[in-house]
CSV table of C-alpha atoms and ligand atoms in Angstrom, one decimal:
chain,number,residue,atom,x,y,z
L,362,MET,CA,0.1,0.3,0.2
L,363,VAL,CA,1.3,3.6,-1.2
L,364,PRO,CA,1.3,5.9,1.8
L,365,VAL,CA,-0.8,9.2,1.1
L,366,THR,CA,1.8,11.8,2.5
L,367,SER,CA,-1.3,14.2,3.7
L,368,THR,CA,1.0,17.1,3.8
L,369,ASP,CA,2.5,19.6,1.1
L,370,LYS,CA,6.0,18.6,0.9
L,371,THR,CA,4.9,16.6,-2.6
L,372,GLN,CA,3.8,18.5,-5.4
L,373,GLU,CA,3.2,15.6,-7.4
L,374,PRO,CA,-0.1,14.6,-8.8
L,375,LEU,CA,-1.6,12.2,-6.3
L,376,LEU,CA,-3.3,9.2,-8.8
L,377,CYS,CA,-5.4,6.7,-7.2
L,378,GLU,CA,-3.7,3.6,-9.0
L,379,ASP,CA,-1.4,2.3,-6.3
L,380,LEU,CA,-3.7,3.5,-3.2
L,381,GLN,CA,-6.1,0.9,-1.6
L,382,PRO,CA,-8.9,1.6,0.2
L,383,HIS,CA,-8.4,3.5,3.6
L,384,VAL,CA,-9.4,6.9,4.4
L,385,ALA,CA,-6.6,9.7,4.7
L,386,VAL,CA,-6.2,13.5,5.0
L,387,LEU,CA,-5.5,15.4,1.7
L,388,ARG,CA,-3.6,18.5,1.5
L,389,ALA,CA,-4.3,20.1,-2.2
L,390,LYS,CA,-1.4,21.1,-3.6
L,391,ARG,CA,0.2,24.8,-3.5
L,392,HIS,CA,-0.4,26.3,-7.1
L,393,SER,CA,-2.5,24.0,-8.0
L,394,ALA,CA,-3.9,24.3,-11.7
L,395,LEU,CA,-7.5,25.5,-10.2
L,396,GLY,CA,-6.6,28.7,-8.6
L,397,THR,CA,-3.6,30.9,-7.5
L,398,GLU,CA,-5.1,31.9,-4.1
L,399,LEU,CA,-5.2,28.0,-3.3
L,400,LYS,CA,-2.8,27.9,-0.1
L,401,GLY,CA,-3.5,24.1,0.5
L,402,GLN,CA,-7.0,23.1,1.7
L,403,HIS,CA,-7.7,20.2,3.6
L,404,ALA,CA,-10.0,17.4,3.2
L,405,VAL,CA,-10.9,13.7,4.3
L,406,CYS,CA,-10.7,11.5,1.4
L,407,ARG,CA,-11.7,7.6,1.6
L,408,ILE,CA,-10.5,5.4,-1.6
L,409,SER,CA,-12.4,2.7,-2.3
L,410,SER,CA,-12.6,0.2,-4.9
L,411,THR,CA,-15.3,-2.1,-6.3
L,412,ASP,CA,-14.6,-4.8,-9.0
L,413,LEU,CA,-17.2,-5.5,-11.8
L,414,ILE,CA,-17.7,-8.0,-14.8
L,415,PRO,CA,-18.8,-6.3,-18.0
L,416,ALA,CA,-21.6,-7.1,-19.3
L,417,ARG,CA,-21.9,-9.5,-21.8
L,418,ARG,CA,-24.8,-11.2,-24.0
L,419,ALA,CA,-25.5,-14.1,-26.3
L,420,LYS,CA,-23.8,-13.0,-29.6
L,421,LYS,CA,-26.6,-12.5,-31.5
L,422,ASN,CA,-25.3,-12.0,-34.9
L,423,GLU,CA,-22.0,-13.0,-35.6
L,424,ASP,CA,-21.8,-11.3,-39.0
L,425,GLU,CA,-22.9,-7.8,-37.3
L,426,SER,CA,-20.8,-4.9,-38.2
L,427,SER,CA,-20.5,-1.6,-38.2
L,428,ALA,CA,-18.1,0.2,-40.8
L,429,ASP,CA,-18.1,3.7,-39.1
L,430,VAL,CA,-17.5,2.6,-35.8
L,431,ASP,CA,-14.1,1.4,-34.2
L,432,GLU,CA,-14.1,-2.2,-33.7
L,433,LYS,CA,-12.9,-1.7,-30.3
L,434,TYR,CA,-16.0,0.1,-29.2
L,435,TRP,CA,-18.0,-1.9,-31.5
L,436,LYS,CA,-17.5,-5.1,-29.6
L,437,ARG,CA,-18.4,-3.9,-26.3
L,438,ARG,CA,-21.6,-2.5,-27.8
L,439,TYR,CA,-23.4,-4.7,-25.1
L,440,ASN,CA,-21.0,-3.7,-22.4
L,441,PHE,CA,-22.3,-0.5,-23.2
L,442,PHE,CA,-26.0,-1.4,-23.5
L,443,SER,CA,-27.2,-4.8,-23.1
L,444,ARG,CA,-30.6,-4.0,-25.1
L,445,PHE,CA,-28.1,-2.4,-27.7
L,446,ASP,CA,-30.0,-4.6,-30.6
L,447,ASP,CA,-33.5,-3.5,-29.4
L,448,GLY,CA,-32.8,-0.1,-31.2
L,449,ILE,CA,-30.2,1.9,-29.5
L,450,SER,CA,-28.9,4.8,-31.0
L,451,MET,CA,-25.5,6.2,-30.5
L,452,ASP,CA,-23.6,8.9,-32.1
L,453,GLU,CA,-19.9,9.3,-32.7
L,454,GLY,CA,-18.7,11.0,-29.3
L,455,ALA,CA,-21.0,8.0,-27.4
L,456,TRP,CA,-19.0,5.0,-28.4
L,457,PHE,CA,-16.3,6.3,-26.1
L,458,GLU,CA,-18.1,8.6,-23.7
L,459,VAL,CA,-21.1,6.4,-22.7
L,460,THR,CA,-21.0,4.7,-19.4
L,461,PRO,CA,-20.8,1.1,-19.7
L,462,GLU,CA,-24.0,-0.6,-18.3
L,463,THR,CA,-22.3,-2.4,-15.3
L,464,ILE,CA,-20.7,0.8,-14.1
L,465,ALA,CA,-24.1,2.8,-14.6
L,466,ARG,CA,-26.4,0.5,-12.9
L,467,HIS,CA,-23.3,0.4,-9.7
L,468,ILE,CA,-23.8,4.0,-9.5
L,469,ALA,CA,-27.5,3.9,-9.7
L,470,ASP,CA,-27.5,1.5,-7.0
L,471,ARG,CA,-25.0,3.6,-4.8
L,472,MET,CA,-27.6,6.7,-5.5
L,473,SER,CA,-30.4,4.7,-4.6
L,474,GLY,CA,-31.2,6.8,-1.5
L,475,CYS,CA,-32.0,9.6,-3.7
L,476,ARG,CA,-35.8,10.2,-5.0
L,477,ARG,CA,-34.9,12.8,-7.7
L,478,ILE,CA,-31.6,13.2,-9.6
L,479,CYS,CA,-30.3,15.4,-12.3
L,480,ASP,CA,-27.9,13.8,-14.8
L,481,ALA,CA,-26.4,17.2,-15.7
L,482,THR,CA,-24.5,15.7,-18.5
L,483,ALA,CA,-27.1,13.3,-20.0
L,484,GLY,CA,-25.7,12.3,-23.3
L,485,ILE,CA,-27.5,9.8,-25.0
L,486,GLY,CA,-28.6,8.4,-21.3
L,487,GLY,CA,-26.1,5.8,-19.9
L,488,ASN,CA,-27.0,6.4,-16.6
L,489,ALA,CA,-29.8,8.3,-17.1
L,490,ILE,CA,-31.4,5.4,-17.8
L,491,GLN,CA,-30.1,3.1,-14.9
L,492,PHE,CA,-30.9,6.0,-12.1
L,493,ALA,CA,-34.9,6.0,-13.8
L,494,LEU,CA,-34.8,1.7,-13.3
L,495,THR,CA,-34.2,2.7,-9.7
L,496,PRO,CA,-37.7,2.5,-8.4
L,497,ARG,CA,-39.8,5.7,-7.2
L,498,THR,CA,-36.6,7.9,-8.5
L,499,SER,CA,-37.3,10.3,-11.2
L,500,VAL,CA,-34.4,11.9,-13.5
L,501,ILE,CA,-33.8,15.3,-14.8
L,502,CYS,CA,-31.5,15.1,-18.4
L,503,VAL,CA,-29.6,18.1,-19.0
L,504,ASP,CA,-27.3,18.4,-22.1
L,505,ILE,CA,-26.4,21.4,-24.2
L,506,ASP,CA,-26.4,18.8,-27.3
L,507,ALA,CA,-30.7,18.6,-28.3
L,508,GLU,CA,-30.3,15.6,-30.8
L,509,ARG,CA,-28.3,13.9,-28.1
L,510,LEU,CA,-31.1,14.8,-25.3
L,511,GLU,CA,-33.6,13.0,-28.2
L,512,LYS,CA,-31.2,9.9,-28.1
L,513,CYS,CA,-31.5,9.9,-24.9
L,514,LYS,CA,-35.3,10.1,-24.7
L,515,HIS,CA,-35.2,7.3,-27.4
L,516,ASN,CA,-33.2,5.1,-25.5
L,517,ALA,CA,-34.9,5.6,-22.3
L,518,SER,CA,-38.0,4.3,-24.2
L,519,VAL,CA,-36.0,1.3,-24.9
L,520,TYR,CA,-35.9,-0.1,-21.6
L,521,GLY,CA,-39.2,0.9,-20.4
L,522,VAL,CA,-38.5,4.1,-18.6
L,523,GLY,CA,-39.0,7.2,-21.6
L,524,ASP,CA,-41.7,8.8,-19.1
L,525,VAL,CA,-39.4,9.0,-15.9
L,526,ILE,CA,-36.9,11.0,-17.4
L,527,GLU,CA,-37.3,15.0,-18.1
L,528,THR,CA,-35.2,16.3,-20.8
L,529,ARG,CA,-34.0,20.0,-20.4
L,530,HIS,CA,-31.9,21.0,-23.2
L,531,GLY,CA,-29.2,23.7,-22.6
L,532,ASP,CA,-25.9,24.7,-20.9
L,533,PHE,CA,-26.4,23.4,-17.2
L,534,CYS,CA,-24.4,26.1,-15.9
L,535,GLN,CA,-27.0,28.5,-16.8
L,536,LEU,CA,-30.3,26.7,-16.2
L,537,GLU,CA,-32.6,27.9,-13.3
L,538,PRO,CA,-31.8,25.8,-10.0
L,539,CYS,CA,-34.1,23.1,-9.2
L,540,ARG,CA,-33.8,21.1,-6.0
L,541,VAL,CA,-32.9,17.5,-6.4
L,542,ASP,CA,-31.6,14.7,-4.2
L,543,ALA,CA,-28.2,14.6,-6.1
L,544,VAL,CA,-26.6,15.6,-9.2
L,545,PHE,CA,-24.7,13.4,-11.4
L,546,ILE,CA,-21.7,14.6,-14.1
L,547,SER,CA,-19.8,12.9,-16.3
L,548,PRO,CA,-18.2,15.7,-18.1
L,549,PRO,CA,-16.0,15.3,-21.5
L,550,TRP,CA,-12.7,14.0,-20.5
L,551,GLY,CA,-11.1,15.0,-24.0
L,552,GLY,CA,-12.2,12.0,-25.9
L,553,PRO,CA,-9.5,8.9,-26.3
L,554,ALA,CA,-6.4,11.2,-26.1
L,555,HIS,CA,-6.9,12.0,-22.8
L,556,LEU,CA,-4.9,9.4,-21.6
L,557,ASP,CA,-2.2,10.8,-23.3
L,558,SER,CA,-1.0,12.7,-20.5
L,559,PRO,CA,0.3,11.5,-17.0
L,560,HIS,CA,-2.4,12.8,-15.1
L,561,PHE,CA,-5.5,14.5,-15.8
L,562,SER,CA,-6.3,18.2,-14.1
L,563,LEU,CA,-9.8,19.2,-14.1
L,564,LYS,CA,-8.7,21.8,-16.1
L,565,ASP,CA,-7.6,19.9,-19.0
L,566,VAL,CA,-10.9,20.1,-20.3
L,567,GLN,CA,-11.7,22.7,-22.3
L,568,CYS,CA,-15.1,22.3,-23.8
L,569,CYS,CA,-16.6,22.9,-20.4
L,570,ASP,CA,-15.3,24.4,-16.9
L,571,ILE,CA,-15.5,21.1,-14.5
L,572,GLU,CA,-15.4,23.5,-11.7
L,573,ALA,CA,-18.4,25.8,-12.6
L,574,MET,CA,-20.3,22.8,-13.3
L,575,PHE,CA,-19.3,21.6,-9.7
L,576,ALA,CA,-20.3,25.1,-8.5
L,577,THR,CA,-23.5,25.1,-10.3
L,578,ALA,CA,-24.4,21.6,-9.2
L,579,CYS,CA,-23.8,23.0,-5.4
L,580,THR,CA,-26.8,25.2,-5.9
L,581,TRP,CA,-29.1,22.1,-7.1
L,582,SER,CA,-28.1,19.8,-4.2
L,583,ARG,CA,-25.8,18.9,-1.7
L,584,HIS,CA,-25.0,15.7,-3.0
L,585,ILE,CA,-22.6,15.2,-5.9
L,586,VAL,CA,-21.3,12.6,-8.2
L,587,LEU,CA,-18.4,12.8,-10.6
L,588,TYR,CA,-17.4,10.4,-13.5
L,589,LEU,CA,-14.0,11.1,-14.3
L,590,PRO,CA,-10.6,9.0,-15.6
L,591,ARG,CA,-8.3,6.9,-13.5
L,592,HIS,CA,-5.7,9.2,-13.4
L,593,THR,CA,-7.3,11.9,-12.5
L,594,ASP,CA,-4.9,14.2,-9.7
L,595,LEU,CA,-6.7,13.7,-6.1
L,596,TYR,CA,-5.4,17.0,-4.8
L,597,GLU,CA,-7.5,18.5,-7.4
L,598,LEU,CA,-10.6,17.2,-5.6
L,599,ALA,CA,-9.3,17.7,-2.2
L,600,VAL,CA,-9.4,21.1,-3.2
L,601,LEU,CA,-13.1,21.2,-5.1
L,602,ALA,CA,-14.2,19.6,-1.5
L,603,ALA,CA,-13.1,22.2,0.7
L,604,ARG,CA,-13.5,25.3,-1.5
L,605,PHE,CA,-17.3,24.0,-1.7
L,606,GLY,CA,-17.4,23.2,1.9
L,607,PHE,CA,-17.3,19.4,1.8
L,608,TYR,CA,-15.1,18.1,4.6
L,609,SER,CA,-14.8,14.6,2.8
L,610,PHE,CA,-15.6,12.9,-0.3
L,611,GLU,CA,-15.2,9.2,-1.5
L,612,VAL,CA,-13.1,8.3,-4.7
L,613,GLU,CA,-14.3,4.8,-5.8
L,614,LYS,CA,-11.8,2.9,-8.0
L,615,ILE,CA,-13.9,1.1,-10.6
L,616,TYR,CA,-12.0,-2.0,-11.7
L,617,PHE,CA,-13.1,-4.6,-14.7
L,618,ALA,CA,-12.3,-7.8,-13.5
L,619,PHE,CA,-12.2,-9.4,-17.5
L,620,PRO,CA,-10.4,-10.3,-19.0
L,621,THR,CA,-7.9,-9.1,-16.4
L,622,ARG,CA,-8.2,-7.0,-13.6
L,623,HIS,CA,-8.0,-3.5,-14.4
L,624,LEU,CA,-8.9,0.1,-13.6
L,625,LYS,CA,-11.0,1.5,-15.6
L,626,LEU,CA,-11.9,5.1,-14.3
L,627,ILE,CA,-13.1,6.6,-10.9
L,628,VAL,CA,-16.4,7.9,-9.3
L,629,VAL,CA,-15.9,10.7,-6.7
L,630,TYR,CA,-19.3,11.3,-4.3
L,631,PHE,CA,-19.5,14.2,-2.1
L,632,GLY,CA,-21.9,14.6,0.5
L,633,THR,CA,-23.0,13.0,4.0
L,634,MET,CA,-25.7,10.5,2.3
L,635,PHE,CA,-22.3,8.9,0.4
L,636,ALA,CA,-19.9,10.0,3.7
L,637,ASN,CA,-22.2,8.2,5.8
L,638,GLY,CA,-21.8,4.7,4.5
L,639,SER,CA,-24.5,4.5,1.9
L,640,SER,CA,-22.2,2.3,0.0
L,641,PHE,CA,-22.7,-1.2,-0.9
L,642,PRO,CA,-19.9,-3.6,0.1
L,643,ASN,CA,-17.2,-3.0,-2.1
L,644,THR,CA,-16.9,-7.1,-2.5
L,645,ARG,CA,-19.8,-6.6,-4.3
L,646,ARG,CA,-19.5,-8.5,-7.7
L,647,LEU,CA,-22.1,-8.4,-10.4
L,648,GLN,CA,-22.1,-11.5,-12.2
L,649,PHE,CA,-23.7,-12.2,-15.6
L,650,THR,CA,-25.2,-15.6,-16.5
L,651,PRO,CA,-26.8,-15.8,-20.2
L,652,SER,CA,-30.1,-16.9,-19.6
L,653,PRO,CA,-32.4,-17.9,-22.3
L,654,LEU,CA,-34.8,-15.8,-20.6
L,655,SER,CA,-32.8,-12.9,-21.7
L,656,ASP,CA,-35.2,-11.6,-24.0
L,657,PHE,CA,-38.1,-11.4,-21.2
L,658,ALA,CA,-35.6,-10.5,-18.6
L,659,SER,CA,-32.5,-8.9,-18.9
L,660,PRO,CA,-29.5,-10.6,-19.4
L,661,LEU,CA,-28.1,-8.0,-16.8
L,662,PRO,CA,-29.5,-7.6,-13.5
L,663,LEU,CA,-30.5,-4.6,-14.8
L,664,ALA,CA,-33.3,-4.1,-16.3
L,665,GLY,CA,-35.9,-6.8,-16.8
L,666,PRO,CA,-38.8,-6.4,-14.2
L,667,LEU,CA,-38.3,-10.1,-12.8
L,668,TYR,CA,-34.6,-10.3,-12.7
L,669,ARG,CA,-34.6,-6.8,-11.3
L,670,SER,CA,-36.6,-7.6,-8.5
L,671,ILE,CA,-34.6,-10.8,-7.5
L,672,TYR,CA,-31.4,-8.9,-7.4
L,673,ALA,CA,-32.8,-5.6,-5.8
L,674,GLY,CA,-34.1,-8.2,-2.7
L,675,GLY,CA,-30.7,-9.4,-2.2
L,676,ILE,CA,-28.9,-6.1,-2.2
L,677,LEU,CA,-31.4,-4.9,0.4
L,678,GLN,CA,-30.2,-7.8,2.5
L,679,ARG,CA,-26.8,-7.3,2.0
L,680,TYR,CA,-27.2,-3.5,2.3
L,681,LEU,CA,-28.9,-3.6,5.8
L,682,LEU,CA,-26.5,-6.3,7.1
L,683,ARG,CA,-23.5,-3.9,6.0
L,684,VAL,CA,-24.7,-0.3,6.5
L,685,VAL,CA,-24.7,0.2,9.7
L,686,PRO,CA,-21.3,-1.4,11.0
L,687,GLY,CA,-20.2,0.2,7.6
L,688,ILE,CA,-21.0,3.8,8.9
L,689,GLU,CA,-19.5,3.2,12.3
L,690,ARG,CA,-16.4,1.7,10.7
L,691,ILE,CA,-16.0,4.7,8.1
L,692,ARG,CA,-16.3,7.5,11.5
L,693,ARG,CA,-13.6,5.6,13.1
L,694,GLU,CA,-11.5,5.7,10.2
L,695,GLU,CA,-12.2,9.3,9.7
L,696,ILE,CA,-11.3,9.7,13.4
L,697,SER,CA,-8.6,7.5,13.3
L,698,ALA,CA,-6.8,9.4,9.6
L,699,VAL,CA,-7.3,13.3,11.3
L,700,ALA,CA,-5.9,12.4,14.6
L,701,LYS,CA,-3.2,11.0,13.1
L,702,PHE,CA,-2.7,13.9,10.8
L,703,VAL,CA,-3.1,16.7,13.4
L,704,LYS,CA,-1.1,14.5,16.0
L,705,VAL,CA,-3.8,14.5,18.5
L,706,PRO,CA,-5.8,11.6,20.6
L,707,GLU,CA,-8.5,10.0,19.0
L,708,GLU,CA,-11.0,10.9,21.9
L,709,ARG,CA,-10.2,14.5,21.4
L,710,VAL,CA,-11.2,14.3,17.3
L,711,LYS,CA,-14.2,12.4,18.1
L,712,GLU,CA,-15.3,15.1,20.6
L,713,PHE,CA,-15.0,18.0,18.2
L,714,GLY,CA,-16.1,16.4,15.2
L,715,VAL,CA,-14.2,15.8,12.3
L,716,ALA,CA,-16.0,18.3,10.0
L,717,ASN,CA,-15.2,20.7,12.5
L,718,VAL,CA,-11.1,19.6,12.7
L,719,VAL,CA,-11.0,20.0,8.8
L,720,GLN,CA,-12.7,23.1,9.0
L,721,LEU,CA,-10.0,24.3,11.7
L,722,LEU,CA,-7.5,23.1,9.8
L,723,ASN,CA,-8.3,25.0,6.3
L,724,ARG,CA,-8.0,28.5,8.5
L,725,MET,CA,-5.0,28.1,10.7
L,726,SER,CA,-2.0,25.6,10.6
L,727,LYS,CA,-1.8,22.4,11.9
L,728,GLU,CA,0.1,22.9,14.8
L,729,LYS,CA,-2.4,25.9,16.0
L,730,VAL,CA,-5.1,23.0,15.7
L,731,ALA,CA,-3.7,20.9,17.7
L,732,PHE,CA,-3.0,23.0,20.3
L,733,TYR,CA,-6.6,24.4,20.3
L,734,ILE,CA,-8.1,20.8,20.3
L,735,ARG,CA,-5.6,19.6,23.2
L,736,ARG,CA,-7.0,22.6,25.3
C,1632,MGP,P1,-12.0,3.8,-22.3
C,1632,MGP,O1,-11.8,4.3,-23.7
C,1632,MGP,O2,-13.0,2.5,-22.9
C,1632,MGP,O3,-11.1,3.4,-21.8
C,1632,MGP,O4,-12.8,4.2,-21.3
C,1632,MGP,P2,-9.8,2.5,-22.3
C,1632,MGP,O5,-8.2,2.8,-22.0
C,1632,MGP,O6,-10.1,2.0,-23.8
C,1632,MGP,O7,-10.2,0.9,-21.3
C,1632,MGP,P3,-9.5,-0.7,-21.6
C,1632,MGP,O8,-10.3,-1.5,-20.8
C,1632,MGP,O9,-9.6,-0.6,-22.6
C,1632,MGP,O10,-8.2,0.0,-20.7
C,1632,MGP,C1,-13.2,3.6,-20.2
C,1632,MGP,C2,-14.5,4.4,-19.7
C,1632,MGP,O11,-14.5,6.1,-19.7
C,1632,MGP,C3,-15.7,4.6,-21.3
C,1632,MGP,O12,-16.3,3.5,-21.6
C,1632,MGP,C4,-16.3,5.7,-20.7
C,1632,MGP,O13,-17.5,5.5,-20.0
C,1632,MGP,C5,-15.3,6.5,-20.2
C,1632,MGP,N1,-15.0,7.5,-20.9
C,1632,MGP,C6,-13.8,7.7,-21.6
C,1632,MGP,N2,-14.1,8.8,-22.3
C,1632,MGP,C7,-13.0,9.3,-23.7
C,1632,MGP,C8,-14.8,9.6,-21.7
C,1632,MGP,C9,-15.2,11.4,-21.8
C,1632,MGP,O14,-14.2,11.7,-22.7
C,1632,MGP,N3,-16.1,11.6,-21.0
C,1632,MGP,C10,-16.5,10.6,-20.4
C,1632,MGP,N4,-17.5,11.3,-19.5
C,1632,MGP,N5,-16.4,9.2,-20.4
C,1632,MGP,C11,-15.6,9.0,-20.9
């Protein structure tokens, strides 16, 4: 395990690739690209990891191919949408941007406590569909591209949830805020070329300002989820968290377990609903077994009503069994990480409250905070 230094000694980007699940205090880089006024903000960061098995579906038509689509993406079409053959509508960017269905399902599960979700970058609907499939959840889909929103609506109806989503055309940052339980943002990363640079900065994206989108999202909800490249600089996330008043956030590393285990991307959760252990056990795996019923019940534990209700039952049990000890464990880990960082007894941090200690850290030096807490 690579320890997080949690100090301002290093100016190197902090990437999550080698970080094992743990809780740490992150101090953002000075002179970060996110703002020159930055003096090194603190935030508590929880690293978690989840293994997913990409969706596959019994091959329907071996000879099927598309001349316009990169073979790599075409082969993954059922990973993107298990109901691809039922009339899913893609566009050029969607082939490399859309969230694979198992990942979208997983995120929707983690956000299943939210009744009203805004997908601020809905695109052709990869995430929105899975949010909409969560019982009693409605989705507001925003996109700057009207054609994409049309496709989103169409694709949602392929999954039978066209009427659960409401589309709003326009720039998310310019829209009238609306109260929702959570905002999901999957911004453009700069296409496949985003992997050309050794680390991804939130400022690397020119065509939309991720920080501005985050700021807008804060006016819609205090629960925000970001979908980002695997080599995102975590220090920048710490700045973002601290700047917008989140004392903690979670970075979930999403691995695909096939053909070999590899890190696909990260999902970053901000807000108390996620920080308080709403997460599912990080050992959960989505299994896929091709089924003769697959045309009736989706081959994934996703869309088919039958399959979905069985699946949801299992999740609920595991969720209830794990959630209470999970919250306790995360709280203990946070207290211990903060106490270690400030060098004060855990009892004092517990009495003071982790959020309060982090707020103090953002206003005064570590030594002063320690002195203040010890008094
Ligand atoms: P990928 O291009 O499939 O990665 O991206 P790679 O390296 O080919 O994966 P590997 O398994 O072969 O190593 C993985 C996922 O990231 C895609 O399925 C998208 O969901 C997401 N993604 C990729 N890009 C370039 C973008 C983007 O620009 N914006 C958003 N929002 N998501 C993207």
